mmCIF file with all atom_site columns, C-alpha atoms in Angstrom:
data_model
loop_
_atom_site.group_PDB
_atom_site.id
_atom_site.type_symbol
_atom_site.label_atom_id
_atom_site.label_alt_id
_atom_site.label_comp_id
_atom_site.label_asym_id
_atom_site.label_entity_id
_atom_site.label_seq_id
_atom_site.pdbx_PDB_ins_code
_atom_site.Cartn_x
_atom_site.Cartn_y
_atom_site.Cartn_z
_atom_site.occupancy
_atom_site.B_iso_or_equiv
_atom_site.pdbx_formal_charge
_atom_site.auth_seq_id
_atom_site.auth_comp_id
_atom_site.auth_asym_id
_atom_site.auth_atom_id
_atom_site.pdbx_PDB_model_num
ATOM 1   C CA . MET V 1 1   ? 27.853  -40.743 26.753 1.00 0.00 ? 2   MET V CA 1
ATOM 2   C CA . ALA V 1 2   ? 26.607  -41.851 23.420 1.00 0.00 ? 3   ALA V CA 1
ATOM 3   C CA . ALA V 1 3   ? 23.092  -43.021 24.801 1.00 0.00 ? 4   ALA V CA 1
ATOM 4   C CA . ALA V 1 4   ? 23.134  -39.068 26.621 1.00 0.00 ? 5   ALA V CA 1
ATOM 5   C CA . LEU V 1 5   ? 23.248  -37.020 23.796 1.00 0.00 ? 6   LEU V CA 1
ATOM 6   C CA . ARG V 1 6   ? 20.588  -39.289 22.018 1.00 0.00 ? 7   ARG V CA 1
ATOM 7   C CA . ARG V 1 7   ? 18.733  -38.438 24.872 1.00 0.00 ? 8   ARG V CA 1
ATOM 8   C CA . ILE V 1 8   ? 19.285  -34.750 25.161 1.00 0.00 ? 9   ILE V CA 1
ATOM 9   C CA . ALA V 1 9   ? 18.647  -34.450 21.194 1.00 0.00 ? 10  ALA V CA 1
ATOM 10  C CA . GLY V 1 10  ? 15.518  -36.417 21.645 1.00 0.00 ? 11  GLY V CA 1
ATOM 11  C CA . GLU V 1 11  ? 14.080  -33.606 24.206 1.00 0.00 ? 12  GLU V CA 1
ATOM 12  C CA . LYS V 1 12  ? 14.877  -30.611 22.001 1.00 0.00 ? 13  LYS V CA 1
ATOM 13  C CA . SER V 1 13  ? 13.273  -32.563 19.095 1.00 0.00 ? 14  SER V CA 1
ATOM 14  C CA . PHE V 1 14  ? 10.112  -33.206 21.580 1.00 0.00 ? 15  PHE V CA 1
ATOM 15  C CA . MET V 1 15  ? 10.219  -29.213 22.710 1.00 0.00 ? 16  MET V CA 1
ATOM 16  C CA . LEU V 1 16  ? 10.160  -28.195 19.032 1.00 0.00 ? 17  LEU V CA 1
ATOM 17  C CA . SER V 1 17  ? 7.757   -30.482 17.687 1.00 0.00 ? 18  SER V CA 1
ATOM 18  C CA . SER V 1 18  ? 5.074   -29.257 20.740 1.00 0.00 ? 19  SER V CA 1
ATOM 19  C CA . ILE V 1 19  ? 5.816   -25.135 20.473 1.00 0.00 ? 20  ILE V CA 1
ATOM 20  C CA . ARG V 1 20  ? 4.864   -25.859 16.378 1.00 0.00 ? 21  ARG V CA 1
ATOM 21  C CA . ALA V 1 21  ? 1.732   -27.576 17.438 1.00 0.00 ? 22  ALA V CA 1
ATOM 22  C CA . LYS V 1 22  ? 1.173   -24.397 19.569 1.00 0.00 ? 23  LYS V CA 1
ATOM 23  C CA . LEU V 1 23  ? 1.440   -21.928 17.095 1.00 0.00 ? 24  LEU V CA 1
ATOM 24  C CA . VAL V 1 24  ? -0.402  -23.795 14.431 1.00 0.00 ? 25  VAL V CA 1
ATOM 25  C CA . ALA V 1 25  ? -3.314  -23.388 16.940 1.00 0.00 ? 26  ALA V CA 1
ATOM 26  C CA . ALA V 1 26  ? -2.690  -19.958 17.510 1.00 0.00 ? 27  ALA V CA 1
ATOM 27  C CA . PRO V 1 27  ? -5.723  -17.637 16.365 1.00 0.00 ? 28  PRO V CA 1
ATOM 28  C CA . THR V 1 28  ? -3.755  -16.325 12.978 1.00 0.00 ? 29  THR V CA 1
ATOM 29  C CA . ALA V 1 29  ? -4.492  -13.035 14.041 1.00 0.00 ? 30  ALA V CA 1
ATOM 30  C CA . LEU V 1 30  ? -2.919  -13.001 17.296 1.00 0.00 ? 31  LEU V CA 1
ATOM 31  C CA . PHE V 1 31  ? 0.207   -15.370 15.509 1.00 0.00 ? 32  PHE V CA 1
ATOM 32  C CA . ILE V 1 32  ? 0.542   -12.279 13.077 1.00 0.00 ? 33  ILE V CA 1
ATOM 33  C CA . TRP V 1 33  ? 0.468   -9.323  15.444 1.00 0.00 ? 34  TRP V CA 1
ATOM 34  C CA . GLN V 1 34  ? 3.091   -11.104 17.654 1.00 0.00 ? 35  GLN V CA 1
ATOM 35  C CA . ARG V 1 35  ? 4.950   -11.394 15.019 1.00 0.00 ? 36  ARG V CA 1
ATOM 36  C CA . GLY V 1 36  ? 5.194   -7.868  13.651 1.00 0.00 ? 37  GLY V CA 1
ATOM 37  C CA . ILE V 1 37  ? 3.577   -8.173  10.397 1.00 0.00 ? 38  ILE V CA 1
ATOM 38  C CA . THR V 1 38  ? 0.944   -5.550  11.082 1.00 0.00 ? 39  THR V CA 1
ATOM 39  C CA . THR V 1 39  ? 0.696   -1.978  9.808  1.00 0.00 ? 40  THR V CA 1
ATOM 40  C CA . LYS V 1 40  ? -0.771  0.835   11.441 1.00 0.00 ? 41  LYS V CA 1
ATOM 41  C CA . LEU V 1 41  ? -3.100  3.318   9.879  1.00 0.00 ? 42  LEU V CA 1
ATOM 42  C CA . PHE V 1 42  ? -3.291  7.034   11.683 1.00 0.00 ? 43  PHE V CA 1
ATOM 43  C CA . VAL V 1 43  ? -6.704  8.232   11.001 1.00 0.00 ? 44  VAL V CA 1
ATOM 44  C CA . GLY V 1 44  ? -7.736  12.002  11.898 1.00 0.00 ? 45  GLY V CA 1
ATOM 45  C CA . GLY V 1 45  ? -10.477 14.254  11.291 1.00 0.00 ? 46  GLY V CA 1
ATOM 46  C CA . LEU V 1 46  ? -12.773 11.744  13.092 1.00 0.00 ? 47  LEU V CA 1
ATOM 47  C CA . SER V 1 47  ? -16.253 12.681  14.461 1.00 0.00 ? 48  SER V CA 1
ATOM 48  C CA . ILE V 1 48  ? -16.783 12.982  18.102 1.00 0.00 ? 49  ILE V CA 1
ATOM 49  C CA . TYR V 1 49  ? -19.774 10.387  17.354 1.00 0.00 ? 50  TYR V CA 1
ATOM 50  C CA . THR V 1 50  ? -17.831 7.801   15.565 1.00 0.00 ? 51  THR V CA 1
ATOM 51  C CA . THR V 1 51  ? -17.153 4.620   17.350 1.00 0.00 ? 52  THR V CA 1
ATOM 52  C CA . GLU V 1 52  ? -14.533 2.201   17.352 1.00 0.00 ? 53  GLU V CA 1
ATOM 53  C CA . ASN V 1 53  ? -16.992 -0.593  15.961 1.00 0.00 ? 54  ASN V CA 1
ATOM 54  C CA . GLY V 1 54  ? -18.018 2.704   13.062 1.00 0.00 ? 55  GLY V CA 1
ATOM 55  C CA . LEU V 1 55  ? -14.594 2.983   12.083 1.00 0.00 ? 56  LEU V CA 1
ATOM 56  C CA . SER V 1 56  ? -13.436 -0.833  11.779 1.00 0.00 ? 57  SER V CA 1
ATOM 57  C CA . GLU V 1 57  ? -16.463 -1.572  9.840  1.00 0.00 ? 58  GLU V CA 1
ATOM 58  C CA . ALA V 1 58  ? -15.669 1.647   7.409  1.00 0.00 ? 59  ALA V CA 1
ATOM 59  C CA . PHE V 1 59  ? -11.957 0.312   6.983  1.00 0.00 ? 60  PHE V CA 1
ATOM 60  C CA . SER V 1 60  ? -13.214 -3.678  7.177  1.00 0.00 ? 61  SER V CA 1
ATOM 61  C CA . GLN V 1 61  ? -14.269 -3.529  3.533  1.00 0.00 ? 62  GLN V CA 1
ATOM 62  C CA . TYR V 1 62  ? -10.290 -3.241  2.449  1.00 0.00 ? 63  TYR V CA 1
ATOM 63  C CA . GLY V 1 63  ? -9.239  -5.983  4.208  1.00 0.00 ? 64  GLY V CA 1
ATOM 64  C CA . GLN V 1 64  ? -9.111  -7.983  7.357  1.00 0.00 ? 65  GLN V CA 1
ATOM 65  C CA . VAL V 1 65  ? -9.277  -5.201  9.992  1.00 0.00 ? 66  VAL V CA 1
ATOM 66  C CA . VAL V 1 66  ? -6.766  -6.484  13.714 1.00 0.00 ? 67  VAL V CA 1
ATOM 67  C CA . GLU V 1 67  ? -8.119  -3.619  15.437 1.00 0.00 ? 68  GLU V CA 1
ATOM 68  C CA . ALA V 1 68  ? -9.502  0.147   15.509 1.00 0.00 ? 69  ALA V CA 1
ATOM 69  C CA . LYS V 1 69  ? -8.714  2.344   18.106 1.00 0.00 ? 70  LYS V CA 1
ATOM 70  C CA . ILE V 1 70  ? -10.079 5.750   18.807 1.00 0.00 ? 71  ILE V CA 1
ATOM 71  C CA . VAL V 1 71  ? -8.209  8.087   21.121 1.00 0.00 ? 72  VAL V CA 1
ATOM 72  C CA . MET V 1 72  ? -10.100 9.875   23.919 1.00 0.00 ? 73  MET V CA 1
ATOM 73  C CA . ASP V 1 73  ? -10.087 12.389  25.817 1.00 0.00 ? 74  ASP V CA 1
ATOM 74  C CA . ARG V 1 74  ? -10.376 11.693  29.549 1.00 0.00 ? 75  ARG V CA 1
ATOM 75  C CA . ALA V 1 75  ? -11.614 14.786  31.075 1.00 0.00 ? 76  ALA V CA 1
ATOM 76  C CA . LEU V 1 76  ? -14.479 15.142  28.839 1.00 0.00 ? 77  LEU V CA 1
ATOM 77  C CA . ASP V 1 77  ? -14.838 11.200  28.027 1.00 0.00 ? 78  ASP V CA 1
ATOM 78  C CA . ARG V 1 78  ? -15.489 11.820  24.336 1.00 0.00 ? 79  ARG V CA 1
ATOM 79  C CA . SER V 1 79  ? -13.245 11.356  21.116 1.00 0.00 ? 80  SER V CA 1
ATOM 80  C CA . LYS V 1 80  ? -10.102 13.638  20.582 1.00 0.00 ? 81  LYS V CA 1
ATOM 81  C CA . GLY V 1 81  ? -11.276 13.460  16.890 1.00 0.00 ? 82  GLY V CA 1
ATOM 82  C CA . PHE V 1 82  ? -8.488  10.489  15.679 1.00 0.00 ? 83  PHE V CA 1
ATOM 83  C CA . GLY V 1 83  ? -7.744  7.221   15.946 1.00 0.00 ? 84  GLY V CA 1
ATOM 84  C CA . PHE V 1 84  ? -5.925  4.108   14.751 1.00 0.00 ? 85  PHE V CA 1
ATOM 85  C CA . VAL V 1 85  ? -6.494  1.104   12.257 1.00 0.00 ? 86  VAL V CA 1
ATOM 86  C CA . THR V 1 86  ? -4.461  -1.816  12.029 1.00 0.00 ? 87  THR V CA 1
ATOM 87  C CA . TYR V 1 87  ? -4.130  -3.900  9.383  1.00 0.00 ? 88  TYR V CA 1
ATOM 88  C CA . ALA V 1 88  ? -2.958  -7.712  8.706  1.00 0.00 ? 89  ALA V CA 1
ATOM 89  C CA . SER V 1 89  ? -1.091  -6.996  5.726  1.00 0.00 ? 90  SER V CA 1
ATOM 90  C CA . GLU V 1 90  ? 0.223   -3.900  4.817  1.00 0.00 ? 91  GLU V CA 1
ATOM 91  C CA . ASP V 1 91  ? -1.117  -4.971  1.298  1.00 0.00 ? 92  ASP V CA 1
ATOM 92  C CA . GLU V 1 92  ? -4.319  -4.094  2.663  1.00 0.00 ? 93  GLU V CA 1
ATOM 93  C CA . ALA V 1 93  ? -2.962  -0.884  4.515  1.00 0.00 ? 94  ALA V CA 1
ATOM 94  C CA . GLN V 1 94  ? -2.315  0.400   1.354  1.00 0.00 ? 95  GLN V CA 1
ATOM 95  C CA . LYS V 1 95  ? -5.350  0.085   -0.337 1.00 0.00 ? 96  LYS V CA 1
ATOM 96  C CA . ALA V 1 96  ? -7.696  1.034   2.235  1.00 0.00 ? 97  ALA V CA 1
ATOM 97  C CA . LEU V 1 97  ? -4.973  4.517   2.824  1.00 0.00 ? 98  LEU V CA 1
ATOM 98  C CA . ASP V 1 98  ? -5.824  5.520   -0.851 1.00 0.00 ? 99  ASP V CA 1
ATOM 99  C CA . GLU V 1 99  ? -9.265  4.447   -1.027 1.00 0.00 ? 100 GLU V CA 1
ATOM 100 C CA . MET V 1 100 ? -10.129 6.204   2.529  1.00 0.00 ? 101 MET V CA 1
ATOM 101 C CA . ASN V 1 101 ? -8.105  9.273   2.425  1.00 0.00 ? 102 ASN V CA 1
ATOM 102 C CA . GLY V 1 102 ? -10.223 12.624  2.042  1.00 0.00 ? 103 GLY V CA 1
ATOM 103 C CA . LYS V 1 103 ? -13.347 10.603  1.540  1.00 0.00 ? 104 LYS V CA 1
ATOM 104 C CA . ALA V 1 104 ? -16.376 11.147  4.464  1.00 0.00 ? 105 ALA V CA 1
ATOM 105 C CA . LEU V 1 105 ? -16.967 9.077   7.765  1.00 0.00 ? 106 LEU V CA 1
ATOM 106 C CA . ASN V 1 106 ? -19.953 10.320  10.012 1.00 0.00 ? 107 ASN V CA 1
ATOM 107 C CA . GLY V 1 107 ? -20.032 13.895  8.397  1.00 0.00 ? 108 GLY V CA 1
ATOM 108 C CA . ARG V 1 108 ? -16.437 14.797  8.275  1.00 0.00 ? 109 ARG V CA 1
ATOM 109 C CA . VAL V 1 109 ? -13.899 14.831  5.880  1.00 0.00 ? 110 VAL V CA 1
ATOM 110 C CA . ILE V 1 110 ? -11.197 12.256  7.071  1.00 0.00 ? 111 ILE V CA 1
ATOM 111 C CA . TYR V 1 111 ? -7.321  12.374  6.027  1.00 0.00 ? 112 TYR V CA 1
ATOM 112 C CA . VAL V 1 112 ? -5.587  8.956   6.474  1.00 0.00 ? 113 VAL V CA 1
ATOM 113 C CA . ASP V 1 113 ? -1.889  7.898   6.820  1.00 0.00 ? 114 ASP V CA 1
ATOM 114 C CA . TYR V 1 114 ? 0.749   5.498   8.127  1.00 0.00 ? 115 TYR V CA 1
ATOM 115 C CA . ALA V 1 115 ? 0.925   5.941   12.133 1.00 0.00 ? 116 ALA V CA 1
ATOM 116 C CA . LYS V 1 116 ? 4.824   6.887   12.730 1.00 0.00 ? 117 LYS V CA 1
ATOM 117 C CA . LEU V 1 117 ? 6.667   5.778   16.483 1.00 0.00 ? 118 LEU V CA 1
ATOM 118 C CA . LYS V 1 118 ? 5.275   6.982   19.932 1.00 0.00 ? 119 LYS V CA 1
ATOM 119 C CA . THR V 1 119 ? 7.194   9.932   20.875 1.00 0.00 ? 120 THR V CA 1
ATOM 120 C CA . ASN V 1 120 ? 8.877   11.137  24.356 1.00 0.00 ? 121 ASN V CA 1
ATOM 121 C CA . PHE V 1 121 ? 7.253   13.788  25.317 1.00 0.00 ? 122 PHE V CA 1
ATOM 122 C CA . GLY V 1 122 ? 8.175   14.158  28.359 1.00 0.00 ? 123 GLY V CA 1
ATOM 123 C CA . GLY V 1 123 ? 11.752  15.192  27.793 1.00 0.00 ? 124 GLY V CA 1
ATOM 124 C CA . GLY V 1 124 ? 12.996  18.910  27.875 1.00 0.00 ? 125 GLY V CA 1
ATOM 125 C CA . ILE V 1 125 ? 11.101  19.528  31.310 1.00 0.00 ? 126 ILE V CA 1
ATOM 126 C CA . PRO V 1 126 ? 13.201  18.429  34.201 1.00 0.00 ? 127 PRO V CA 1
ATOM 127 C CA . ILE V 1 127 ? 12.213  16.887  36.902 1.00 0.00 ? 128 ILE V CA 1
ATOM 128 C CA . ALA V 1 128 ? 12.752  18.508  40.680 1.00 0.00 ? 129 ALA V CA 1
ATOM 129 C CA . ARG V 1 129 ? 14.667  16.119  43.277 1.00 0.00 ? 130 ARG V CA 1
ATOM 130 C CA . GLY V 1 130 ? 15.042  18.205  46.232 1.00 0.00 ? 131 GLY V CA 1
ATOM 131 C CA . PRO V 1 131 ? 16.453  21.475  47.111 1.00 0.00 ? 132 PRO V CA 1
ATOM 132 C CA . PRO V 1 132 ? 19.924  22.363  44.334 1.00 0.00 ? 133 PRO V CA 1
ATOM 133 C CA . GLU V 1 133 ? 23.795  20.852  45.599 1.00 0.00 ? 134 GLU V CA 1
ATOM 134 C CA . PRO V 1 134 ? 25.267  23.931  46.881 1.00 0.00 ? 135 PRO V CA 1
ATOM 135 C CA . THR V 1 135 ? 28.539  25.300  44.639 1.00 0.00 ? 136 THR V CA 1
ATOM 136 C CA . THR V 1 136 ? 31.529  25.522  46.278 1.00 0.00 ? 137 THR V CA 1
ATOM 137 C CA . SER V 1 137 ? 33.645  28.753  45.397 1.00 0.00 ? 138 SER V CA 1
ATOM 138 C CA . GLU V 1 138 ? 37.623  28.093  44.862 1.00 0.00 ? 139 GLU V CA 1
ATOM 139 C CA . SER V 1 139 ? 38.888  31.295  45.279 1.00 0.00 ? 140 SER V CA 1
#
């Protein structure tokens, strides 16, 4: 019985060491993103000519930009005028917010704020699922 317990304990320690080895080998940005340490900024007032690379370059002088995303209008295939920049740390994001808010980028004054959680825009409109149920009157 004691030998079986030692064998099980040995297998668990082997599994933990292999997980640690994988974490060390993982890219830093990916590891930070998976841990939820990143900070996302909302950037509004963008020109339709601003690209994701241009947005990333403009904000990279304040810290490590993990991702820069511009929201596109599918029908017109152009920018909707806002996007998101994700930083590796909250300090870098705060520095970028302080420095870039109210600055000009591609001829337009942009405003920067912390991104808010995504909300459900589908609520309030009922979905029709066939004819209405008949009502019974009790008289």
